[in-house]
Amino acid sequence: MTEQPLVSIRDLKKHFTVGRKLFGPKPVLRAVDGVDLDIRRGETLGLVGESGCGKSTLARTLIRLYEPTTGSMVFDGQDVAHLSERDLVPFRRRVQMIFQDPYASLNGRMTVRDLIAEPLEIARIGTPESRTAKVHELLARVGLHADHANRFAHEFSGGQRQRIGIARAIALEPDLVICDEPISALDVSVQAQVVNMLEDLQDQLGLTYLFITHDLSMVRHISDRIGVMYLGKIVELASNTDLYARPSHPYTRALLASIPVPDPTATRPADPVRGEIPSAMAVPSGCRFRTRCPMATELCASSEPTLRDIGGGHLAACHYAGTELAA
Amino acid sequence: MTQSTSGTPVLSVRDLTTSFFSQRGEVQAVRGVSFDVHPGEILGIVGESGSGKSITCMSVLRLLKATGRIKAGSANFDGQDLLALDEADLSDIRGNKIGMIFQDPMTSLNPTLSVGEQVIETILRHRKATRAEARARAIELFELVRIPSAADRLKSYPHEFSGGMRQRVMIAIALACDPRLLIADEPTTALDVTIQRQILGLLRDLQARLGMAVILITHDLGVIAEVTDRIVVMYGGLVMETGPVRELFAHPMHPYTRGLLASVPDLRDDTHRRLTPIPGSPPDMAHPPAGCPFTARCPHAMRQCAAELPPIFGHSQGARCWLHHPDAPRIAGINEVAA
Ligand SMILES: Nc1ncnc2c1ncn2[C@@H]1O[C@H](COP(=O)(O)OP(=O)(O)OP(=O)(O)O)[C@@H](O)[C@H]1O
Ligand SMILES: Nc1ncnc2c1ncn2[C@@H]1O[C@H](COP(=O)(O)OP(=O)(O)OP(=O)(O)O)[C@@H](O)[C@H]1O
Ligand code: SF4
Ligand code: SF4
Ligand SMILES: [Mg+2]
Ligand SMILES: [Mg+2]
């Protein structure tokens, strides 16, 4: 028997109605369009995919910043898709988020001490003195000094601000931390500092990470398993080793072949995929990747492939994944 | 100067020094930058945020904001110093003999004009041509940058295009007058990897076919490795290392270049091996250090480093680092080939 996952998402949809149309139905944007995803306890699940494919919307729906349109979300055995605002309070303590932009996501007028203590205050944990002590402990954990506590966030560099954001996110000792592009606003030389720190914190605190990123090299480094998203759906999911060794969805293959490799002697395939990602307001019939897929057949236009196990827990949503044709 | 390619450079920048002035004082954005770009080559400029990449190129084209001032240097293009030309002669070169692709909104697309109109305008500004000729050329350019149904798409407005298509339009405008030099500042940073791949392939292909020289600015070492011939590594407003891309990646001479290459994960490695970050953060250019700007983060820093700015040592590949002084201690992998 495998252990019950920490998070279990089934056929989750988040649709937005957009525009102002007086007559007829309002156009619907299918940002998240039937996601199936399990996050195991203690793992780092990487989530990759191109801009607009729905990664952030999935994360925001999972923490109930957005109301799900349909589908189920189970967190540690509890259905969280339908919890009322009041019943959400304990859940929200256990799931925290780290955002992309360390400049925009922290209030520059608050001291570091107040920023990090704020979640504790809201949750009414401890006294002001014990909270200050906790802030000092958290600062040490993320590699900052206790005397940084009285300074303002705008006095820090991007990497340091991201550390403050992380200290704030772990203040309530969450089970799950959703990292939405936590390093993409940082310089290359500073990214590695933050990634190493996230890995240390995971070991020390037993955290589970959902790590969202564009960076296909970093995601391989940090993740245990990786999900690939395209137009609102997970199209492939596998262990990091398996995904890079045996990418089985044509989109994953195109994505991996597009990564610029920092090695001038590497051989590079020609344009691995044609065209651009369609609008989430006009998702193609059948397989959503078929308009760009080099292998598309008539079947692909009429029938939507399901996300299925093609062996050893490697999931792919392509009619031909795991068959001779796809090799 | 360290230069491997022979022949007359298309652009030759010497000792370029640019600062910004405000109430807070002077920000020394570019502090004496020299490099050459040769015909038919792609020169990459790489370095972290704030290292002076954009301001170097904006200075060469004299497109600085009012608070910016070029304090010294020259930029030789076609036998003329761009930094000494009057504005009328300069604007004849910009967008004509030198094409530009910037992310800066000042030079990007006008939302109120159709993209075709913007291409046609650029052509008419610099060439004696009728409107019909300019229109025909615009269609040709759209085909060149592989915009499907080129003739129809001329009528579209920028917001009707995706990010990747808008970048193609920008490239078409930059190429409109057959420039001898194309300056592209982070042309693919905002794009997805599959689209980035398409645009980089297009740039490389056009560069080879049209024989122009290209300066490509990026902070992405992968992009640098993929398309450039030679690179300039900037840090703290200075050139830290320069050389042919293969040599530089195989044997980085500068501790900063080494640190940069070591801090990115190896895509071929799935062992969760710990990353090797560069400690600390880049210097504040309002108060640049007197000596080597990398001193505070460098694992090999010596007394001399904080005291005096090193010159560039080396020939076809060169590095601004005291470790390459003949009397410096030997460090495996930097100034000594590992045994
Ligand atoms: N509040 C909203 N209202 C309407 N549409 C939205 C809203 N939030 C997101 N969208 C749309 O939903 C789609 C998915 O957006 P989302 O931000 O989740 O993508 P993403 O994968 O996180 O992209 P990126 O990598 O650029 O951050 C996009 O088409 C976006 O424009
Ligand atoms: N308008 C301005 N006023 C004051 N300082 C400026 C201005 N523009 C740039 N600078 C400063 O000049 C320095 C060099 O900036 P530049 O834009 O060239 O960096 P860059 O290498 O292009 O970085 P990025 O990768 O972030 O684009 C930085 O320290 C920056 O803060
Ligand atoms: S189902 Fe068809 S269109 Fe979709 S990825 Fe597979 S082969 Fe391509
Ligand atoms: S000059 Fe000194 S501090 Fe600067 S990179 Fe070389 S060894 Fe390091
Ligand atoms: Mg997002
Ligand atoms: Mg720049």
Coordinates of C-alpha atoms in Angstrom, one line a residue, chain B residues 9 21 27 38 62 90 120 126 135 142 144 146 184 190-191 202 212 260 275 299-300 311 323 326:
Chain B
P9 CA 35.7 46.0 -36.6
F21 CA 23.2 61.9 -11.6
V27 CA 25.6 56.1 -10.1
H38 CA 33.5 42.3 -36.1
R62 CA 23.1 57.9 -27.2
L90 CA 23.2 60.1 -35.4
I120 CA 6.7 51.2 -43.6
H126 CA 15.7 56.2 -44.1
R135 CA 4.9 48.2 -48.5
F142 CA 7.5 39.8 -42.5
L144 CA 11.8 36.9 -43.6
R146 CA 8.3 34.0 -40.7
A184 CA 19.5 43.1 -29.4
A190 CA 10.1 37.6 -21.9
L191 CA 9.4 34.6 -24.2
L202 CA 15.7 33.0 -36.7
M212 CA 25.5 41.5 -40.3
L260 CA 28.7 32.0 -12.7
L275 CA 24.6 23.9 -6.1
P299 CA 37.1 33.1 -2.9
H300 CA 40.7 34.1 -4.0
P311 CA 43.8 45.7 -15.7
L323 CA 45.5 36.3 -10.5
P326 CA 52.8 37.0 -13.6

